PDB file of C-alpha atoms in Angstrom:
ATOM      1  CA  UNK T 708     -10.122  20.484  14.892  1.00 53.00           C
ATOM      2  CA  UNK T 709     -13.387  18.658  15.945  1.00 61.00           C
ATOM      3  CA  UNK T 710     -16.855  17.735  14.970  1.00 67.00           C
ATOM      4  CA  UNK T 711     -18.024  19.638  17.919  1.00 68.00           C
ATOM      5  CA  UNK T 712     -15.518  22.392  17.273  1.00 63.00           C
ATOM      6  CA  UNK T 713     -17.081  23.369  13.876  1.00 62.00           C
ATOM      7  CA  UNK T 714     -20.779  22.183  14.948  1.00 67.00           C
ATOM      8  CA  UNK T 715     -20.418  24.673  17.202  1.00 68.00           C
ATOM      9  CA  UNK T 716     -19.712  27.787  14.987  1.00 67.00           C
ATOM     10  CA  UNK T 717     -22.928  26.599  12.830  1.00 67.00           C
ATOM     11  CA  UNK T 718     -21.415  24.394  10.096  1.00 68.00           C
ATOM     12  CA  UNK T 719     -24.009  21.529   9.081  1.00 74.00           C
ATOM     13  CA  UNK T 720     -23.290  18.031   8.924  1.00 76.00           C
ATOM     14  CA  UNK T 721     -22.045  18.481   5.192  1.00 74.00           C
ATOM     15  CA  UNK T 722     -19.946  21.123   5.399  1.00 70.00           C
ATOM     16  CA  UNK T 723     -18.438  19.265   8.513  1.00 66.00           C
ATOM     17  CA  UNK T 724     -17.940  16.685   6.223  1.00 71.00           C
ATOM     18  CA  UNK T 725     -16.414  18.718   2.796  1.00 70.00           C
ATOM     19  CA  UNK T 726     -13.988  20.245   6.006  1.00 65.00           C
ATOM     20  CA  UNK T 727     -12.542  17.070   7.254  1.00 64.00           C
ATOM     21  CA  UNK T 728     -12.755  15.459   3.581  1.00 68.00           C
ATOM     22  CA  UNK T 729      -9.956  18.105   2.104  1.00 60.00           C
ATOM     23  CA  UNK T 730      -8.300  17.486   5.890  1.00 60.00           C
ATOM     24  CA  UNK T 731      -8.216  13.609   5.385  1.00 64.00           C
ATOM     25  CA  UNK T 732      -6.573  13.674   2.198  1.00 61.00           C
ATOM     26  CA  UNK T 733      -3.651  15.816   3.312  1.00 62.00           C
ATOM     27  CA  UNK T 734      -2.405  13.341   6.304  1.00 63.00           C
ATOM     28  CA  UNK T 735      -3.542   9.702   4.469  1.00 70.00           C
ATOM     29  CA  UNK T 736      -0.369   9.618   2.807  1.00 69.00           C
ATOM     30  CA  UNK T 737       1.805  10.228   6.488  1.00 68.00           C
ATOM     31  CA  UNK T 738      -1.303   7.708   8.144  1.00 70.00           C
ATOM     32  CA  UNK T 739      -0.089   5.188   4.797  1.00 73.00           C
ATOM     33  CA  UNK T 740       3.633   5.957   5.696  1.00 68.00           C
ATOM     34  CA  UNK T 741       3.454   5.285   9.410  1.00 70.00           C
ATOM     35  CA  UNK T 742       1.309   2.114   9.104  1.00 74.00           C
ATOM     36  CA  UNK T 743       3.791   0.725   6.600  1.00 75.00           C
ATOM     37  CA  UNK T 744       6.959   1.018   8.636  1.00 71.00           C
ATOM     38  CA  UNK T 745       5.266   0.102  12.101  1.00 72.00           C
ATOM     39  CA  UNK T 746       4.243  -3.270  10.100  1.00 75.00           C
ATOM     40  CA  UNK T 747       7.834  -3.584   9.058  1.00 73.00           C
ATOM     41  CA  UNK T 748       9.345  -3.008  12.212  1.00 70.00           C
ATOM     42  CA  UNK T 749       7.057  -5.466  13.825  1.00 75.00           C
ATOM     43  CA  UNK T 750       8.052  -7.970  11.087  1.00 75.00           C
ATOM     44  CA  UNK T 751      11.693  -7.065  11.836  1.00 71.00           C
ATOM     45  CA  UNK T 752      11.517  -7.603  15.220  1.00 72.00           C
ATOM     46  CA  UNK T 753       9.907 -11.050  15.278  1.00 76.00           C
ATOM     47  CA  UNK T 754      12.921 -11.972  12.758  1.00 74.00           C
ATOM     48  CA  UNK T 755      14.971 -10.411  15.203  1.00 74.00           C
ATOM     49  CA  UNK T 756      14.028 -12.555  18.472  1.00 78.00           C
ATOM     50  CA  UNK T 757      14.042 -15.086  16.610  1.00 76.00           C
ATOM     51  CA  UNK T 758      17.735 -15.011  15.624  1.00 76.00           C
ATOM     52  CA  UNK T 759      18.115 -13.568  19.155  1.00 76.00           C
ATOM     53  CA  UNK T 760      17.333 -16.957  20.736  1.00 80.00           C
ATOM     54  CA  UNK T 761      19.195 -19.031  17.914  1.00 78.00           C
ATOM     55  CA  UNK T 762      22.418 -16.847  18.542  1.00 77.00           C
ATOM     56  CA  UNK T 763      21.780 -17.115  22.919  1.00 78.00           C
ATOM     57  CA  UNK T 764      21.432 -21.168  21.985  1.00 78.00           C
ATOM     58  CA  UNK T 765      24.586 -20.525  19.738  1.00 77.00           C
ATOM     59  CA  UNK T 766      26.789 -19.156  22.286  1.00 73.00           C
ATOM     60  CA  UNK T 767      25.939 -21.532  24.563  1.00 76.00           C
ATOM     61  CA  UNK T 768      27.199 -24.767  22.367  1.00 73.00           C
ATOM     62  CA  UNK T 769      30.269 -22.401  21.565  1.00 71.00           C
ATOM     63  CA  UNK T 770      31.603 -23.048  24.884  1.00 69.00           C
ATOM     64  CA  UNK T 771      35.174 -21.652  25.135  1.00 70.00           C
ATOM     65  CA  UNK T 772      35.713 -20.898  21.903  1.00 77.00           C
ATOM     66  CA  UNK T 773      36.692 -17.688  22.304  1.00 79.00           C
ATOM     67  CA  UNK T 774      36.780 -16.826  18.223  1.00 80.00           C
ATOM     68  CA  UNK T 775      33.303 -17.981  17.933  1.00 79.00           C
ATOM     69  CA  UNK T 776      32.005 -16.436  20.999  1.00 77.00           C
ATOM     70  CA  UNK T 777      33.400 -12.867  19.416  1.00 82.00           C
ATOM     71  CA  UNK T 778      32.003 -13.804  15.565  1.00 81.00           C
ATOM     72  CA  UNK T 779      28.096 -14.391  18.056  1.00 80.00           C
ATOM     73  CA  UNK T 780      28.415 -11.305  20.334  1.00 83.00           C
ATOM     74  CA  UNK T 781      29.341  -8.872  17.104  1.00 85.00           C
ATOM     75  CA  UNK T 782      26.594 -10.713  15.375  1.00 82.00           C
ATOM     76  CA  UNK T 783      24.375  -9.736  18.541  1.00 82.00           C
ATOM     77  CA  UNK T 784      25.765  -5.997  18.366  1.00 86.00           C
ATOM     78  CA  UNK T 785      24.721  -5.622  14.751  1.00 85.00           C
ATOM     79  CA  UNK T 786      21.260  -7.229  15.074  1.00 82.00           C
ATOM     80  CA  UNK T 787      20.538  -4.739  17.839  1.00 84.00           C
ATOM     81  CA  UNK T 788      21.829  -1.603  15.875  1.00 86.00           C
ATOM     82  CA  UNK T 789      19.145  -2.889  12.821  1.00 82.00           C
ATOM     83  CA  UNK T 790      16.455  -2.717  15.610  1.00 81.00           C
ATOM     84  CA  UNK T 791      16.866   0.159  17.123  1.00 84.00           C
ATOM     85  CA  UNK T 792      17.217   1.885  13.442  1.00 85.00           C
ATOM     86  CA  UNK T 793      14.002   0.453  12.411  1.00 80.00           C
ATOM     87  CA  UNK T 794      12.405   2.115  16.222  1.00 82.00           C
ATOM     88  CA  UNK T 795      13.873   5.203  15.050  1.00 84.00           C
ATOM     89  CA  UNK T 796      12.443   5.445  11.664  1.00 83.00           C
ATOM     90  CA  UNK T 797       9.054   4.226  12.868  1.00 81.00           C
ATOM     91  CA  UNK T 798       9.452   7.269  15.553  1.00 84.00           C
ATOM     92  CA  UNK T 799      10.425   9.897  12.925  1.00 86.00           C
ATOM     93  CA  UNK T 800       7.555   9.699  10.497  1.00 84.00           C
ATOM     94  CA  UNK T 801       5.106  10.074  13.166  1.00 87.00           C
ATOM     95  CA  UNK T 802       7.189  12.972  14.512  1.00 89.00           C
ATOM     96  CA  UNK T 803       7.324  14.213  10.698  1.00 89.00           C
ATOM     97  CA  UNK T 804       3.762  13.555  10.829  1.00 87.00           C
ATOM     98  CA  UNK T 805       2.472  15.454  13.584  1.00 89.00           C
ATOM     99  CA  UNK T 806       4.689  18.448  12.868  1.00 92.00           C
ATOM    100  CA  UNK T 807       2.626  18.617   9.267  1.00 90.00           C
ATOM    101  CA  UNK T 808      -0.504  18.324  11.224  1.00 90.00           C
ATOM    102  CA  UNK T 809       1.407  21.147  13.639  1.00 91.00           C
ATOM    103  CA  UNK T 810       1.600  23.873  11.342  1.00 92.00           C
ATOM    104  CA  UNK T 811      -0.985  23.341   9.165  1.00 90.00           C
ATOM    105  CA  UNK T 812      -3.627  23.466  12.410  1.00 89.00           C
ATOM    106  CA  UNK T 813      -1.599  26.786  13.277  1.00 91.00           C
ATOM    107  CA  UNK T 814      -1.837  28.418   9.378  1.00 90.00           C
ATOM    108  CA  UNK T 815       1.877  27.880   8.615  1.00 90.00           C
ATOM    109  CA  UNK T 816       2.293  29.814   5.179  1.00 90.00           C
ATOM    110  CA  UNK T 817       5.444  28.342   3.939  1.00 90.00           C
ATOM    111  CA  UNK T 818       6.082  24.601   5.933  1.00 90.00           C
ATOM    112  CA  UNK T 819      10.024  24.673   5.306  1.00 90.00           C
ATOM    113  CA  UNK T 820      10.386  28.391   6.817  1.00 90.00           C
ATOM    114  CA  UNK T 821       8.431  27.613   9.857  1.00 92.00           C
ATOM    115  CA  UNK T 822      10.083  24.165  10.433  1.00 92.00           C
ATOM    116  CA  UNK T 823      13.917  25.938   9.840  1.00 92.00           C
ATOM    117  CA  UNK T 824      13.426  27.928  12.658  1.00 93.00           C
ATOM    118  CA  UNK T 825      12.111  24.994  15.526  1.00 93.00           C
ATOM    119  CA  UNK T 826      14.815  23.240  17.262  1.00 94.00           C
ATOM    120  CA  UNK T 827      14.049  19.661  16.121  1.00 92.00           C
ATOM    121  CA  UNK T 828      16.427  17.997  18.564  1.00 92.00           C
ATOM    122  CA  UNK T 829      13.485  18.910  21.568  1.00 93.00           C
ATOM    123  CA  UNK T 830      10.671  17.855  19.538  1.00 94.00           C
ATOM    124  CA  UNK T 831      10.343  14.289  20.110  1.00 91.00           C
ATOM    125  CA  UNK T 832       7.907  11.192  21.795  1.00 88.00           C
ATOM    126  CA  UNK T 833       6.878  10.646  24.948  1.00 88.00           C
ATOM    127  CA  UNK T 834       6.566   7.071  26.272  1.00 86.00           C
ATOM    128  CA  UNK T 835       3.362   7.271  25.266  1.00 86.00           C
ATOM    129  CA  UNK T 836       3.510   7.994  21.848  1.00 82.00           C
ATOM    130  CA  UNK T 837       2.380  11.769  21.956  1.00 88.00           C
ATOM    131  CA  UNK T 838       4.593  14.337  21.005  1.00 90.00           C
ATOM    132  CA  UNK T 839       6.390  17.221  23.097  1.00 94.00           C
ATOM    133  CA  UNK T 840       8.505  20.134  22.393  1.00 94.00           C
ATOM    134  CA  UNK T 841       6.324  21.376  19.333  1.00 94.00           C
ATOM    135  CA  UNK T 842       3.622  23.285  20.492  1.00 93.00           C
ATOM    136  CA  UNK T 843       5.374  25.737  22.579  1.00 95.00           C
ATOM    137  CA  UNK T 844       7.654  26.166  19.767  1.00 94.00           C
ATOM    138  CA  UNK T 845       5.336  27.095  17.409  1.00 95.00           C
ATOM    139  CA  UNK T 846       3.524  29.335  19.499  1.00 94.00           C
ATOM    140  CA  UNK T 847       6.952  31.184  19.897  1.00 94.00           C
ATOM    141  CA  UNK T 848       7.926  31.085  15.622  1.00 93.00           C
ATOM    142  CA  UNK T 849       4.262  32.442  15.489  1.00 92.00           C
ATOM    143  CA  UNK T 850       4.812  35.598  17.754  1.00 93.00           C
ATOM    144  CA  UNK T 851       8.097  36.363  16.657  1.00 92.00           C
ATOM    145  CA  UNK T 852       7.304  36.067  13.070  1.00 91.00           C
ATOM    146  CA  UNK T 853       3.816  36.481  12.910  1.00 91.00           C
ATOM    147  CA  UNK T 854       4.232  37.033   8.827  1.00 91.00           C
ATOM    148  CA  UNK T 855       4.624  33.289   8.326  1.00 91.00           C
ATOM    149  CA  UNK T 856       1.424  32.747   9.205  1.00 92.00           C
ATOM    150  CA  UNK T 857      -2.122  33.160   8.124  1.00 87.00           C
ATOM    151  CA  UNK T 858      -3.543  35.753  10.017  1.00 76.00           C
ATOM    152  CA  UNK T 859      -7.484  36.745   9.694  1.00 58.00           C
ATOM    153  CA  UNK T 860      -7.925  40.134   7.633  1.00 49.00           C
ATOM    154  CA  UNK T 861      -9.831  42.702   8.889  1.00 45.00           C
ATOM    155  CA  UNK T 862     -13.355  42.942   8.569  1.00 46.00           C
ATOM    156  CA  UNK T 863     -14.227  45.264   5.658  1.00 44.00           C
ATOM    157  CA  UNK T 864     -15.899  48.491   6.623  1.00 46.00           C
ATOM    158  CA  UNK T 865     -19.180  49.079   4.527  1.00 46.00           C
ATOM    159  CA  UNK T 866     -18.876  52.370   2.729  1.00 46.00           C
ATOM    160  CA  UNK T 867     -22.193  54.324   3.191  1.00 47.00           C
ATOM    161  CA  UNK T 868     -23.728  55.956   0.060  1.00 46.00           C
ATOM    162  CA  UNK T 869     -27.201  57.430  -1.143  1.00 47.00           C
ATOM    163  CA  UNK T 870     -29.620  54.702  -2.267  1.00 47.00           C
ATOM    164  CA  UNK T 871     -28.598  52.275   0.913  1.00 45.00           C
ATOM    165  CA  UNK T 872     -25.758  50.423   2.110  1.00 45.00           C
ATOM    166  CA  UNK T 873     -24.021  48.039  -0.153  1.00 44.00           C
ATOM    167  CA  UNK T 874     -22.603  44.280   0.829  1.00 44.00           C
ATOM    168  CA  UNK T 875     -20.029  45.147   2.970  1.00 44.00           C
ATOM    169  CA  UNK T 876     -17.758  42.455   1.633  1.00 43.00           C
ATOM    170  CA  UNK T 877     -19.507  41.036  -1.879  1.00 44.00           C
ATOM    171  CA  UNK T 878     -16.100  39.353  -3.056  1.00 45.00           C
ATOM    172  CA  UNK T 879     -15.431  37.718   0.093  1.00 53.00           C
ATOM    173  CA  UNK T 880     -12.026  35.806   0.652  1.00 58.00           C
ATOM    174  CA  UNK T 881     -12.122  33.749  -2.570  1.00 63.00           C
ATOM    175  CA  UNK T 882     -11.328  30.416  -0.322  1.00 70.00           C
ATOM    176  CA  UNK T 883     -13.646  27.057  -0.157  1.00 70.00           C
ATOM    177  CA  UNK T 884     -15.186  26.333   2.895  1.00 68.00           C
ATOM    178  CA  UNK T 885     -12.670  23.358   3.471  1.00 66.00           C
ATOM    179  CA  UNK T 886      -9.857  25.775   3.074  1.00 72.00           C
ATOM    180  CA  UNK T 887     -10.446  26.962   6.210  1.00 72.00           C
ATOM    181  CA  UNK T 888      -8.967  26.323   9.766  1.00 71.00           C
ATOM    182  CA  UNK T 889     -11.172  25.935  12.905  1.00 66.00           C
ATOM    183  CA  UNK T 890      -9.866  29.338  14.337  1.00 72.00           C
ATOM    184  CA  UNK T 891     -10.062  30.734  11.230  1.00 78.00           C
ATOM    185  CA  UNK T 892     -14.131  29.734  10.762  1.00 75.00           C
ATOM    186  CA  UNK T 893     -14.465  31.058  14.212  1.00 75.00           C
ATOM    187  CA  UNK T 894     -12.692  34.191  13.682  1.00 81.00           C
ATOM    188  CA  UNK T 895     -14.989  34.471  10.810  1.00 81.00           C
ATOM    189  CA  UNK T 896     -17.917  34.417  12.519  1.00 80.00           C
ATOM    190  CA  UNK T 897     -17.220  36.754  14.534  1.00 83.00           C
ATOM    191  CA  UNK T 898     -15.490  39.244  13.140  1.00 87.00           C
ATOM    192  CA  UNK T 899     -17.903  39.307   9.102  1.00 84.00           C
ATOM    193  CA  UNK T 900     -20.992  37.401  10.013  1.00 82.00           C
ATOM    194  CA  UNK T 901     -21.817  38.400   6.620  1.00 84.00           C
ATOM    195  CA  UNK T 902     -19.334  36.949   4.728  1.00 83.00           C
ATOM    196  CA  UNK T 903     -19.434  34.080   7.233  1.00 75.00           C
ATOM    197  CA  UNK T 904     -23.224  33.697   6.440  1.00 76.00           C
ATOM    198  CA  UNK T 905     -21.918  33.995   2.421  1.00 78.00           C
ATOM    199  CA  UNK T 906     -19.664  31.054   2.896  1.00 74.00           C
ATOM    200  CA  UNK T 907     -22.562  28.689   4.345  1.00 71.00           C
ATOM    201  CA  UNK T 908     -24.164  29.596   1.498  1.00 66.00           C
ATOM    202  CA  UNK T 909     -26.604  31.680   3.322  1.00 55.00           C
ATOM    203  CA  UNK T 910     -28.311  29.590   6.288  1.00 49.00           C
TER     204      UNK T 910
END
């Protein structure tokens, strides 16, 4: 969801704003999360070259002792597992993190149901940091169980009766403006302009 995105479907600057407010709150915690491992891994890796070239220095005085050479290269072994735990974690909570983003962009109703039935061993990230295997996945959850997620009601037909016709829809949905999804503001517009009108408080 983009500036441009709502802009486009006639929000104003601030209901753009009360939108992406609600939207910034949800992921800051996952933004906090991420930030804080990738400094620790970063921190843990320096440590780790840094032992890394004392240990290569190491072996090198060891020489032919054999006992010592084994005690360095297990040493080695173990410094490399830490490392590539730390990558892993640091890789996780973004994937974690993008999956939230993931359902909640596609109107997931119930995160754990959704997520049960993706295969999470295909959802993972690409050299360059972006992820692959959700989308298509969630497209597919989405037509096959279209009940887990939000889907836009009907437009309410006006009932005609003597003395005029009535507000078609004068409860309307109940939901804030920032509860709303892009497709679902779009949907909106053009399926009950009047209730979409209604929610922009009538410009």
């Amino acid at each position: 969801m983009k500036t441009e995105d709502l802009t486009a479907i006639g929000l104003t600057k601030e209901q753009v704003d009360s939108v992406f407010k609600l939207h910034g709150q949800e992921v800051n915690e996952l933004n906090a999360q991420v930030s804080t491992l990738t400094a620790e891994r970063d921190g843990y890796q320096s440590q780790v070259e840094d032992v890394t070239t004392k240990l290569n220095d190491a072996k090198a005085a060891a020489g032919n002792n054999e006992e010592l050479t084994a005690q360095l290269q297990q040493l080695q072994s173990d410094l490399d597992s830490a490392k590539q735990e730390a990558e892993n974690r640091v890789s996780q909570t973004k994937v974690d993190y993008e999956l939230k983003l993931a359902l909640k962009e596609n109107g997931a109703l119930n995160d754990k149901a959704v997520s049960a039935l993706l295969d999470h061993d295909v959802i993972k990230l690409d050299k360059e940091g972006k992820i692959t295997g959700l989308s298509e996945q969630i497209e597919a959850v989405k037509a096959e169980n279209p009940f887990l997620f939000e889907t836009q009601a009907d437009p309410v037909k006006p009932k005609i009766v003597n003395g005029g016709n009535p507000n078609p829809n004068p409860g309307g949905s109940g939901k804030a403006l920032a509860d709303y999804t892009y497709k679902e503001l779009s949907d909106l517009k053009s399926n009950n302009p009047t209730e979409y009108q209604a929610l922009l408080g009538g410009n």
